[in-house]
Amino acid sequence: QVELVESGGGLVQAGGSLRLSCAASGSFFSINSMAWYRQAPGKQRELVATITSGGSTTYGDSVKGRFTISRDNAKNTVYLQMNSLKPEDTAVYYCNAKTVLSGAVEYDNWGQGTRVTVSS
């Protein structure tokens, strides 16, 4: 069993910054990719950013140039630095981690979500 604990959400004014963290704990041998998703009210969950175990990153078009994903493999933690926030960034942000327990089987794990609200 794997637990992902997110923190760092809150209320911020447009143009401001927030940093989200997500720490993984539990039973796993390694973590492959980690990612952040978000879901705004009435919308589908969308991919915000991903990062591989080697540090390669990808970003959704709406956050490119404003958000930065990083990870600390020693701490099994992924971060999302969010700058120049816009009201349309308002959503619940979810952490995702693909863990390996043994062999080549990969497990998909989700955090409980942390709310980010950007006021105009």
PDB file of N, CA and C in Angstrom, residues 7 21 29 38 41-42 59 61 68 85 91-93 117:
ATOM      1  N   SER A   7       0.595  18.717   0.090  1.00  0.00           N
ATOM      2  CA  SER A   7       0.501  19.905   0.924  1.00  0.00           C
ATOM      3  C   SER A   7       0.867  21.121   0.078  1.00  0.00           C
ATOM      4  N   SER A  21       3.702  20.204  -2.579  1.00  0.00           N
ATOM      5  CA  SER A  21       4.576  19.068  -2.303  1.00  0.00           C
ATOM      6  C   SER A  21       3.742  17.808  -2.197  1.00  0.00           C
ATOM      7  N   PHE A  29       9.285  -0.580  -4.166  1.00  0.00           N
ATOM      8  CA  PHE A  29      10.719  -0.711  -4.378  1.00  0.00           C
ATOM      9  C   PHE A  29      11.290   0.549  -5.002  1.00  0.00           C
ATOM     10  N   ARG A  38      -4.873  18.190 -12.263  1.00  0.00           N
ATOM     11  CA  ARG A  38      -5.802  19.081 -11.589  1.00  0.00           C
ATOM     12  C   ARG A  38      -7.198  18.907 -12.155  1.00  0.00           C
ATOM     13  N   PRO A  41     -13.818  22.757 -11.058  1.00  0.00           N
ATOM     14  CA  PRO A  41     -15.244  22.438 -10.938  1.00  0.00           C
ATOM     15  C   PRO A  41     -15.914  22.300 -12.300  1.00  0.00           C
ATOM     16  N   GLY A  42     -16.600  21.206 -12.481  1.00  0.00           N
ATOM     17  CA  GLY A  42     -17.323  20.978 -13.728  1.00  0.00           C
ATOM     18  C   GLY A  42     -16.466  20.565 -14.902  1.00  0.00           C
ATOM     19  N   TYR A  59       4.943  19.216 -19.683  1.00  0.00           N
ATOM     20  CA  TYR A  59       3.979  20.149 -19.125  1.00  0.00           C
ATOM     21  C   TYR A  59       2.757  20.281 -20.022  1.00  0.00           C
ATOM     22  N   ASP A  61       0.002  22.480 -21.893  1.00  0.00           N
ATOM     23  CA  ASP A  61       0.192  23.735 -22.624  1.00  0.00           C
ATOM     24  C   ASP A  61      -0.192  24.956 -21.786  1.00  0.00           C
ATOM     25  N   THR A  68       6.791  24.688 -12.636  1.00  0.00           N
ATOM     26  CA  THR A  68       7.979  23.832 -12.703  1.00  0.00           C
ATOM     27  C   THR A  68       7.799  22.638 -11.787  1.00  0.00           C
ATOM     28  N   LEU A  85       0.303  32.845 -11.181  1.00  0.00           N
ATOM     29  CA  LEU A  85      -0.971  32.123 -11.125  1.00  0.00           C
ATOM     30  C   LEU A  85      -2.107  32.962 -11.673  1.00  0.00           C
ATOM     31  N   ALA A  91      -8.294  24.990  -8.923  1.00  0.00           N
ATOM     32  CA  ALA A  91      -8.654  23.578  -9.090  1.00  0.00           C
ATOM     33  C   ALA A  91      -8.186  22.810  -7.857  1.00  0.00           C
ATOM     34  N   VAL A  92      -8.595  21.553  -7.804  1.00  0.00           N
ATOM     35  CA  VAL A  92      -7.992  20.621  -6.851  1.00  0.00           C
ATOM     36  C   VAL A  92      -6.842  19.942  -7.584  1.00  0.00           C
ATOM     37  N   TYR A  93      -5.669  19.990  -6.985  1.00  0.00           N
ATOM     38  CA  TYR A  93      -4.469  19.420  -7.591  1.00  0.00           C
ATOM     39  C   TYR A  93      -4.178  18.060  -6.954  1.00  0.00           C
ATOM     40  N   THR A 117      -6.824  27.960  -4.913  1.00  0.00           N
ATOM     41  CA  THR A 117      -7.780  28.971  -5.337  1.00  0.00           C
ATOM     42  C   THR A 117      -7.031  30.255  -5.658  1.00  0.00           C
TER      43      THR A 117
END
